[in-house]
Short mmCIF file of C-alpha atoms and ligand atoms in Angstrom, two decimals:
data_model
loop_
_atom_site.label_atom_id
_atom_site.label_comp_id
_atom_site.label_asym_id
_atom_site.label_seq_id
_atom_site.Cartn_x
_atom_site.Cartn_y
_atom_site.Cartn_z
CA MET A 22 -92.15 42.15 -23.05
CA ASN A 23 -89.83 39.99 -21.18
CA GLY A 24 -86.26 41.63 -20.86
CA SER A 25 -82.90 40.34 -22.40
CA GLY A 26 -81.42 40.38 -19.07
CA LYS A 27 -78.59 42.60 -20.39
CA ILE A 28 -77.83 45.96 -18.77
CA ILE A 29 -76.35 48.32 -21.13
CA LEU A 30 -75.01 51.59 -20.21
CA VAL A 31 -75.24 54.45 -22.55
CA THR A 32 -73.35 57.38 -22.02
CA GLY A 33 -74.34 60.48 -23.72
CA GLY A 34 -77.97 58.68 -23.78
CA ALA A 35 -79.78 62.14 -23.67
CA GLY A 36 -78.30 63.49 -26.86
CA PHE A 37 -79.34 63.19 -30.37
CA ILE A 38 -77.83 59.74 -31.40
CA GLY A 39 -77.91 58.34 -27.75
CA SER A 40 -81.57 58.94 -27.55
CA HIS A 41 -82.26 56.85 -30.57
CA LEU A 42 -79.96 54.24 -29.39
CA CYS A 43 -81.46 54.00 -25.79
CA ALA A 44 -84.93 53.65 -27.74
CA ARG A 45 -83.67 50.89 -30.00
CA LEU A 46 -82.13 48.81 -27.03
CA LEU A 47 -85.16 49.14 -24.97
CA GLU A 48 -87.35 48.07 -28.00
CA ARG A 49 -85.12 44.85 -28.29
CA GLY A 50 -85.84 44.20 -24.47
CA ASP A 51 -82.49 45.30 -22.81
CA ASP A 52 -82.36 47.23 -19.57
CA VAL A 53 -80.70 50.65 -20.22
CA VAL A 54 -79.02 53.18 -18.04
CA CYS A 55 -78.71 56.40 -19.73
CA MET A 56 -75.94 58.41 -18.39
CA ASP A 57 -75.49 62.12 -19.15
CA ASN A 58 -74.71 65.30 -17.83
CA PHE A 59 -76.88 67.62 -20.13
CA PHE A 60 -74.07 69.64 -21.38
CA THR A 61 -76.09 69.29 -25.04
CA GLY A 62 -78.45 66.49 -24.30
CA SER A 63 -82.10 67.06 -23.09
CA MET A 64 -84.32 65.22 -21.31
CA ARG A 65 -86.97 65.72 -23.58
CA ASN A 66 -85.13 63.37 -26.03
CA VAL A 67 -85.92 60.40 -23.59
CA GLU A 68 -88.95 61.47 -22.04
CA SER A 69 -91.04 58.79 -23.83
CA GLN A 70 -89.05 56.33 -22.14
CA LEU A 71 -89.24 57.41 -18.71
CA GLY A 72 -92.16 55.10 -17.86
CA ASN A 73 -90.24 52.27 -18.79
CA PRO A 74 -89.32 50.16 -16.11
CA ARG A 75 -86.08 48.80 -17.92
CA PHE A 76 -84.86 52.17 -18.16
CA GLN A 77 -82.88 54.66 -16.08
CA VAL A 78 -81.42 58.11 -16.08
CA VAL A 79 -78.47 58.82 -14.23
CA ARG A 80 -77.07 62.49 -14.15
CA HIS A 81 -73.49 62.23 -14.07
CA ASP A 82 -70.21 63.82 -15.83
CA VAL A 83 -68.29 61.09 -17.41
CA CYS A 84 -64.92 62.99 -16.45
CA LEU A 85 -65.60 61.79 -13.00
CA PRO A 86 -65.28 57.83 -12.39
CA TYR A 87 -68.39 55.88 -11.61
CA SER A 88 -69.38 52.20 -10.83
CA MET A 89 -72.50 50.14 -11.61
CA TYR A 90 -72.97 46.41 -13.02
CA VAL A 91 -72.96 46.30 -16.61
CA ASP A 92 -73.01 43.86 -19.58
CA GLU A 93 -72.36 46.37 -22.48
CA ILE A 94 -71.29 49.98 -22.65
CA PHE A 95 -71.90 52.51 -25.66
CA ASN A 96 -69.42 55.36 -24.80
CA LEU A 97 -71.19 58.53 -26.60
CA ALA A 98 -70.96 61.05 -24.18
CA CYS A 99 -69.29 64.33 -25.89
CA PRO A 100 -70.74 67.30 -27.58
CA ALA A 101 -70.36 66.87 -31.43
CA SER A 102 -71.21 69.91 -32.84
CA PRO A 103 -68.11 72.29 -33.60
CA VAL A 104 -70.16 75.16 -31.99
CA HIS A 105 -70.50 73.19 -28.61
CA TYR A 106 -67.51 71.28 -28.49
CA GLN A 107 -65.77 74.68 -29.00
CA ARG A 108 -67.46 76.15 -26.22
CA ASP A 109 -65.53 74.72 -23.50
CA PRO A 110 -62.72 73.01 -25.31
CA VAL A 111 -60.65 71.69 -22.11
CA ALA A 112 -64.22 70.12 -21.00
CA THR A 113 -64.34 68.56 -24.50
CA TYR A 114 -60.68 67.30 -24.32
CA LYS A 115 -61.21 65.90 -20.81
CA THR A 116 -64.91 64.36 -21.81
CA SER A 117 -63.43 62.33 -24.66
CA VAL A 118 -60.17 61.13 -22.69
CA PHE A 119 -61.25 60.62 -19.16
CA GLY A 120 -64.70 59.47 -20.48
CA ALA A 121 -63.10 56.81 -22.57
CA LEU A 122 -60.90 55.92 -19.50
CA HIS A 123 -63.83 55.78 -17.38
CA ALA A 124 -65.79 53.29 -19.64
CA LEU A 125 -62.83 51.11 -20.24
CA GLU A 126 -62.07 50.92 -16.51
CA LEU A 127 -65.62 49.82 -15.79
CA ALA A 128 -65.62 47.38 -18.55
CA ASP A 129 -62.65 45.81 -17.12
CA LYS A 130 -63.88 45.37 -14.10
CA TRP A 131 -67.01 43.21 -15.36
CA GLY A 132 -65.44 41.99 -18.52
CA ALA A 133 -67.86 43.99 -20.38
CA LYS A 134 -67.97 45.07 -24.02
CA VAL A 135 -67.24 48.50 -24.66
CA PHE A 136 -68.26 50.45 -27.81
CA GLN A 137 -66.57 53.93 -28.58
CA ALA A 138 -68.22 56.59 -30.63
CA SER A 139 -65.36 57.75 -32.49
CA THR A 140 -65.42 60.05 -35.64
CA SER A 141 -64.42 61.01 -39.09
CA GLU A 142 -62.88 63.82 -37.37
CA VAL A 143 -59.97 61.64 -36.77
CA TYR A 144 -59.21 61.86 -40.41
CA GLY A 145 -58.90 65.77 -39.86
CA ASP A 146 -58.98 67.69 -43.20
CA PRO A 147 -58.09 64.48 -45.48
CA HIS A 148 -55.75 64.02 -48.18
CA VAL A 149 -56.88 60.51 -49.06
CA HIS A 150 -60.75 60.20 -50.50
CA PRO A 151 -62.72 58.77 -49.67
CA GLN A 152 -61.52 57.79 -46.35
CA PRO A 153 -60.60 54.05 -45.36
CA GLU A 154 -59.79 53.21 -41.75
CA SER A 155 -56.26 52.49 -42.74
CA TYR A 156 -55.89 56.13 -43.50
CA TRP A 157 -54.05 58.03 -40.41
CA GLY A 158 -55.39 61.34 -41.07
CA HIS A 159 -54.29 64.91 -41.45
CA VAL A 160 -55.22 66.43 -38.12
CA ASN A 161 -54.14 69.90 -36.68
CA PRO A 162 -53.25 69.32 -32.93
CA ILE A 163 -53.20 73.17 -32.05
CA GLY A 164 -56.51 74.47 -33.79
CA ILE A 165 -59.67 75.40 -32.64
CA ARG A 166 -61.19 71.75 -33.61
CA SER A 167 -58.13 69.98 -31.96
CA CYS A 168 -59.94 69.74 -28.54
CA TYR A 169 -62.27 67.18 -30.36
CA ASP A 170 -60.32 65.71 -32.83
CA GLU A 171 -57.51 65.07 -30.72
CA GLY A 172 -59.57 64.21 -27.89
CA LYS A 173 -61.37 61.49 -30.15
CA ARG A 174 -57.89 60.50 -31.41
CA GLY A 175 -56.51 59.98 -27.83
CA ALA A 176 -59.78 57.91 -26.85
CA GLU A 177 -59.21 55.27 -29.85
CA THR A 178 -55.46 55.25 -28.51
CA LEU A 179 -56.71 54.25 -25.03
CA PHE A 180 -59.27 51.81 -26.37
CA PHE A 181 -56.44 49.55 -28.28
CA ASP A 182 -54.03 49.98 -25.53
CA TYR A 183 -56.68 48.41 -23.07
CA ARG A 184 -57.10 45.89 -25.76
CA ARG A 185 -53.47 45.02 -26.12
CA THR A 186 -52.57 45.29 -22.26
CA ARG A 187 -55.87 43.81 -20.70
CA GLY A 188 -57.89 42.21 -23.28
CA ALA A 189 -60.47 44.57 -23.40
CA ARG A 190 -63.48 43.99 -25.46
CA ILE A 191 -63.75 46.94 -27.62
CA LYS A 192 -65.75 48.06 -30.39
CA VAL A 193 -64.47 51.08 -32.18
CA VAL A 194 -66.72 53.23 -34.60
CA ARG A 195 -65.77 56.28 -36.62
CA ILE A 196 -68.97 57.89 -37.48
CA PHE A 197 -69.41 60.02 -40.07
CA ASN A 198 -71.86 63.20 -40.28
CA THR A 199 -75.22 62.09 -38.94
CA TYR A 200 -78.86 63.65 -38.81
CA GLY A 201 -82.26 63.12 -38.11
CA PRO A 202 -84.84 63.99 -35.71
CA ASN A 203 -83.99 64.99 -31.87
CA MET A 204 -81.21 67.09 -33.30
CA ASN A 205 -81.26 70.30 -30.97
CA PRO A 206 -82.34 73.29 -33.02
CA ALA A 207 -79.52 75.17 -31.49
CA ASP A 208 -77.09 72.41 -32.33
CA GLY A 209 -75.25 74.62 -34.66
CA ARG A 210 -74.42 71.70 -37.36
CA VAL A 211 -75.21 72.13 -40.84
CA ILE A 212 -78.46 70.10 -41.52
CA SER A 213 -80.21 71.42 -38.34
CA ASN A 214 -79.14 75.01 -39.10
CA PHE A 215 -80.38 75.03 -42.78
CA ILE A 216 -83.68 73.34 -41.66
CA VAL A 217 -84.36 75.77 -38.90
CA GLN A 218 -83.32 78.81 -40.99
CA ALA A 219 -85.40 77.68 -43.97
CA LEU A 220 -88.69 77.02 -41.87
CA ARG A 221 -88.16 80.44 -40.06
CA GLY A 222 -87.67 82.08 -43.64
CA GLU A 223 -84.41 83.48 -42.32
CA ASP A 224 -81.13 83.43 -44.49
CA ILE A 225 -79.54 80.23 -45.01
CA THR A 226 -75.84 80.61 -43.73
CA ILE A 227 -73.16 78.93 -45.87
CA TYR A 228 -69.81 78.97 -44.60
CA GLY A 229 -67.33 79.76 -47.46
CA ASP A 230 -68.20 79.14 -50.86
CA GLY A 231 -70.24 76.02 -50.02
CA THR A 232 -68.06 73.89 -52.44
CA GLN A 233 -66.79 71.77 -49.22
CA THR A 234 -68.62 68.29 -49.13
CA ARG A 235 -70.01 65.94 -46.28
CA SER A 236 -71.71 62.68 -46.48
CA PHE A 237 -74.78 62.48 -44.17
CA CYS A 238 -76.04 59.41 -42.82
CA TYR A 239 -79.53 58.90 -41.50
CA VAL A 240 -79.62 58.25 -37.58
CA ASP A 241 -81.76 54.82 -37.85
CA ASP A 242 -79.24 53.35 -40.47
CA LEU A 243 -76.23 54.60 -37.85
CA VAL A 244 -77.94 53.01 -34.80
CA ARG A 245 -78.56 49.85 -36.69
CA GLY A 246 -74.76 49.79 -37.67
CA PHE A 247 -74.01 50.52 -33.77
CA ILE A 248 -76.00 47.46 -32.48
CA GLY A 249 -74.60 44.99 -35.42
CA MET A 250 -71.03 46.21 -34.47
CA MET A 251 -71.70 45.53 -30.61
CA ASP A 252 -72.82 42.13 -31.59
CA THR A 253 -70.08 40.79 -33.32
CA PRO A 254 -67.62 38.40 -31.79
CA ASP A 255 -64.73 39.79 -29.81
CA GLU A 256 -62.18 39.57 -32.45
CA VAL A 257 -63.91 42.43 -34.23
CA THR A 258 -62.70 45.52 -32.70
CA GLY A 259 -62.72 48.25 -35.28
CA PRO A 260 -62.17 50.88 -35.97
CA VAL A 261 -64.95 50.81 -38.55
CA ASN A 262 -66.41 53.48 -40.48
CA LEU A 263 -70.27 54.23 -40.35
CA GLY A 264 -71.50 56.52 -42.84
CA ASN A 265 -73.49 57.16 -46.03
CA PRO A 266 -71.11 57.35 -48.77
CA GLY A 267 -73.59 60.03 -50.86
CA GLU A 268 -71.31 62.99 -51.11
CA PHE A 269 -72.81 66.41 -51.25
CA THR A 270 -71.58 69.98 -51.33
CA MET A 271 -73.09 72.44 -48.72
CA LEU A 272 -74.63 74.44 -51.82
CA GLU A 273 -76.52 71.19 -52.92
CA LEU A 274 -77.44 70.61 -49.21
CA ALA A 275 -78.92 74.18 -48.97
CA GLU A 276 -81.05 73.86 -52.39
CA LYS A 277 -82.53 70.53 -51.24
CA VAL A 278 -83.52 72.10 -47.77
CA ILE A 279 -84.97 75.17 -49.52
CA LYS A 280 -87.07 73.03 -52.30
CA GLN A 281 -88.26 70.42 -49.61
CA THR A 282 -89.45 72.98 -47.21
CA GLY A 283 -90.89 75.53 -50.07
CA SER A 284 -89.02 78.32 -48.11
CA ALA A 285 -88.15 81.84 -49.48
CA SER A 286 -85.15 81.82 -47.43
CA LYS A 287 -82.09 83.11 -49.55
CA ILE A 288 -78.34 81.84 -49.50
CA VAL A 289 -75.92 84.13 -47.86
CA HIS A 290 -72.32 83.23 -47.30
CA ARG A 291 -70.28 83.42 -43.96
CA PRO A 292 -66.63 83.02 -43.42
CA LEU A 293 -65.10 79.43 -43.41
CA PRO A 294 -64.49 78.32 -40.00
CA GLN A 295 -60.42 77.77 -39.40
CA ASP A 296 -59.49 73.80 -40.48
CA ASP A 297 -63.05 73.24 -41.70
CA PRO A 298 -62.34 70.14 -43.62
CA ARG A 299 -62.67 70.31 -47.58
CA GLN A 300 -64.14 66.99 -48.06
CA ARG A 301 -65.46 63.84 -46.25
CA LYS A 302 -66.93 60.50 -47.54
CA PRO A 303 -66.59 57.26 -45.86
CA ASP A 304 -65.18 54.13 -47.39
CA ILE A 305 -67.75 51.61 -45.87
CA SER A 306 -66.25 48.45 -47.40
CA LYS A 307 -65.18 47.28 -43.93
CA ALA A 308 -68.76 47.85 -42.45
CA SER A 309 -70.22 46.25 -45.55
CA SER A 310 -67.86 42.91 -45.28
CA LEU A 311 -67.84 42.65 -41.29
CA LEU A 312 -71.36 43.59 -40.58
CA GLY A 313 -72.99 43.22 -43.81
CA TRP A 314 -74.18 47.13 -43.18
CA GLU A 315 -75.33 49.48 -45.87
CA PRO A 316 -77.20 52.58 -45.18
CA GLU A 317 -80.62 52.66 -46.66
CA VAL A 318 -82.11 56.02 -46.24
CA VAL A 319 -81.16 58.44 -48.82
CA LEU A 320 -80.62 62.24 -48.16
CA ASP A 321 -83.90 63.33 -50.01
CA GLU A 322 -86.04 60.98 -47.68
CA GLY A 323 -83.94 61.67 -44.36
CA LEU A 324 -84.51 65.38 -44.93
CA LYS A 325 -88.16 64.86 -45.23
CA ARG A 326 -88.15 63.05 -41.96
CA THR A 327 -85.94 65.43 -40.28
CA ILE A 328 -88.03 68.45 -41.54
CA GLU A 329 -91.19 66.84 -40.16
CA PHE A 330 -89.40 66.56 -36.77
CA PHE A 331 -88.56 70.05 -36.63
CA LYS A 332 -91.93 71.64 -38.11
CA GLY A 333 -93.18 69.84 -34.87
CA ILE A 334 -91.13 71.34 -32.38
CA ARG A 335 -91.41 75.07 -33.71
P1 LIG B 414 -75.03 65.37 -28.93
O1 LIG B 414 -74.33 66.56 -28.50
O2 LIG B 414 -76.54 65.38 -29.21
O3 LIG B 414 -75.15 64.05 -27.68
C1 LIG B 414 -73.95 64.05 -26.60
C2 LIG B 414 -74.29 63.61 -25.45
O4 LIG B 414 -73.21 63.53 -24.60
C3 LIG B 414 -75.38 64.89 -24.93
O5 LIG B 414 -76.51 64.14 -24.30
C4 LIG B 414 -74.45 65.41 -24.02
O6 LIG B 414 -75.28 66.23 -22.90
C5 LIG B 414 -73.67 64.44 -23.53
N1 LIG B 414 -72.36 64.83 -22.59
C6 LIG B 414 -71.40 65.58 -23.40
N2 LIG B 414 -70.31 65.65 -22.20
C7 LIG B 414 -70.68 65.00 -21.29
C8 LIG B 414 -70.06 64.43 -19.97
N3 LIG B 414 -68.70 64.88 -19.77
N4 LIG B 414 -70.51 63.54 -19.20
C9 LIG B 414 -71.93 63.09 -19.71
N5 LIG B 414 -72.52 63.30 -20.44
C10 LIG B 414 -71.81 64.34 -21.65
O7 LIG B 414 -74.09 64.52 -29.94
P2 LIG B 414 -74.36 63.45 -31.04
O8 LIG B 414 -74.54 63.76 -32.18
O9 LIG B 414 -75.71 62.54 -30.35
O10 LIG B 414 -73.09 62.53 -30.84
C11 LIG B 414 -73.00 61.44 -29.92
C12 LIG B 414 -71.62 60.72 -30.05
O11 LIG B 414 -71.45 60.61 -31.49
C13 LIG B 414 -70.36 61.84 -29.62
O12 LIG B 414 -69.55 61.19 -28.91
C14 LIG B 414 -70.11 62.22 -30.72
O13 LIG B 414 -68.53 62.40 -30.91
C15 LIG B 414 -70.19 61.21 -31.87
N6 LIG B 414 -70.20 61.48 -33.28
C16 LIG B 414 -71.30 62.22 -33.85
C17 LIG B 414 -71.51 62.68 -35.15
C18 LIG B 414 -72.48 63.23 -35.43
O14 LIG B 414 -72.58 63.55 -37.02
N7 LIG B 414 -73.77 63.14 -34.86
C19 LIG B 414 -70.37 62.32 -35.77
C20 LIG B 414 -69.26 61.83 -35.34
C21 LIG B 414 -69.12 61.42 -34.25
N1 LIG B 415 -71.79 74.83 -42.15
C1 LIG B 415 -72.44 75.63 -42.96
N2 LIG B 415 -73.40 76.51 -42.46
C2 LIG B 415 -73.68 76.27 -41.22
C3 LIG B 415 -73.26 75.37 -40.32
C4 LIG B 415 -72.06 74.56 -41.01
O1 LIG B 415 -72.19 75.81 -44.32
O2 LIG B 415 -74.66 77.07 -40.92
C5 LIG B 415 -70.72 73.94 -42.83
C6 LIG B 415 -69.61 73.89 -42.10
O3 LIG B 415 -68.42 74.90 -42.22
C7 LIG B 415 -69.02 72.39 -42.59
C8 LIG B 415 -70.26 71.86 -43.19
O4 LIG B 415 -71.16 72.84 -43.27
O5 LIG B 415 -68.35 72.69 -43.87
C9 LIG B 415 -70.64 70.55 -42.00
O6 LIG B 415 -70.71 71.25 -40.72
P1 LIG B 415 -71.20 70.65 -39.22
O7 LIG B 415 -70.71 71.40 -38.22
O8 LIG B 415 -72.49 70.20 -39.50
O9 LIG B 415 -70.13 69.45 -39.23
P2 LIG B 415 -68.70 68.98 -39.55
O10 LIG B 415 -68.13 70.50 -40.01
O11 LIG B 415 -68.11 68.72 -37.99
O12 LIG B 415 -68.56 68.02 -40.41
#
């Protein structure tokens, strides 16, 4: 297949979402540079692309500056699971803020488009439900989640200041909980934990009473939204929410996983982590009107595909 001629940098490209994005861009014919320091990512996630002459992997920490020619940058580098982003909170904060700065500087050099993988965490423990982009959020600036939440908020600030002061071609999306194949079994997020526990016949660990809610988006839907957003005209900057508005309690999720795996695992309760948001559900009217984007994969179907993936790597 002839290439598109576009050179696209994906930071965090060896992570869960990044690996799916690299695959889609390569399929479309782009040249892809995957930059990663492998803090949570893995070469296994991109190994099926390694023979492709339009694909390169660069081991680099985005906290340090870098230089190369690019037409577009997708800035995804940052651990996303609370377990991992709290492992070295200073590194997480630096990754978010310096990583955003370095992506913006590189984009500025070449007039490239630059995309920021922001998060529903910018809404914190929200008092507005569902969350529209106009909501400024309810975030603790000094808690154990702050390295991530405030780091991502700081990154958004940099993106919009580069836009205002230098005309940067920015695209900011706020991602709600996403799941699918290539999640690391030790990732610590709820869907991977529940599936791995169910397949191993271990107790399913619900934090707190399990009535807190989340909205889960299947990774293929999310990546379609990323590409749609990057392809919008320059006046479309975001922020735009991307997520599946289907809302479930963690108890409902555990029951679905037990049913689909046919597991004999029992539900046990563990303490609720500090500042764990009570509820989360995206208002996606903006994504729908700007990008014509709607998620297509319902939770039952996405879980089925994700369970198959985890069965394959046991
Ligand atoms: P992930 O942890 O699987 O992937 C992150 C990738 O970034 C990994 O490959 C990791 O090694 C790499 N990385 C981390 N620090 C780095 C650094 N300093 N330099 C270079 N590479 C670095 O997480 P994911 O779920 O794929 O998330 C990707 C992006 O999407 C993140 O920015 C995350 O904040 C955002 N996001 C994800 C979700 C979700 O539910 N998965 C929700 C909201 C936002
Ligand atoms: N959670 C849980 N059991 C687990 C892992 C997570 O009950 O083994 C809960 C967690 O407390 C939170 C929800 O599931 O209320 C989603 O957690 P996750 O870490 O996946 O994402 P986030 O909190 O960042 O939305």
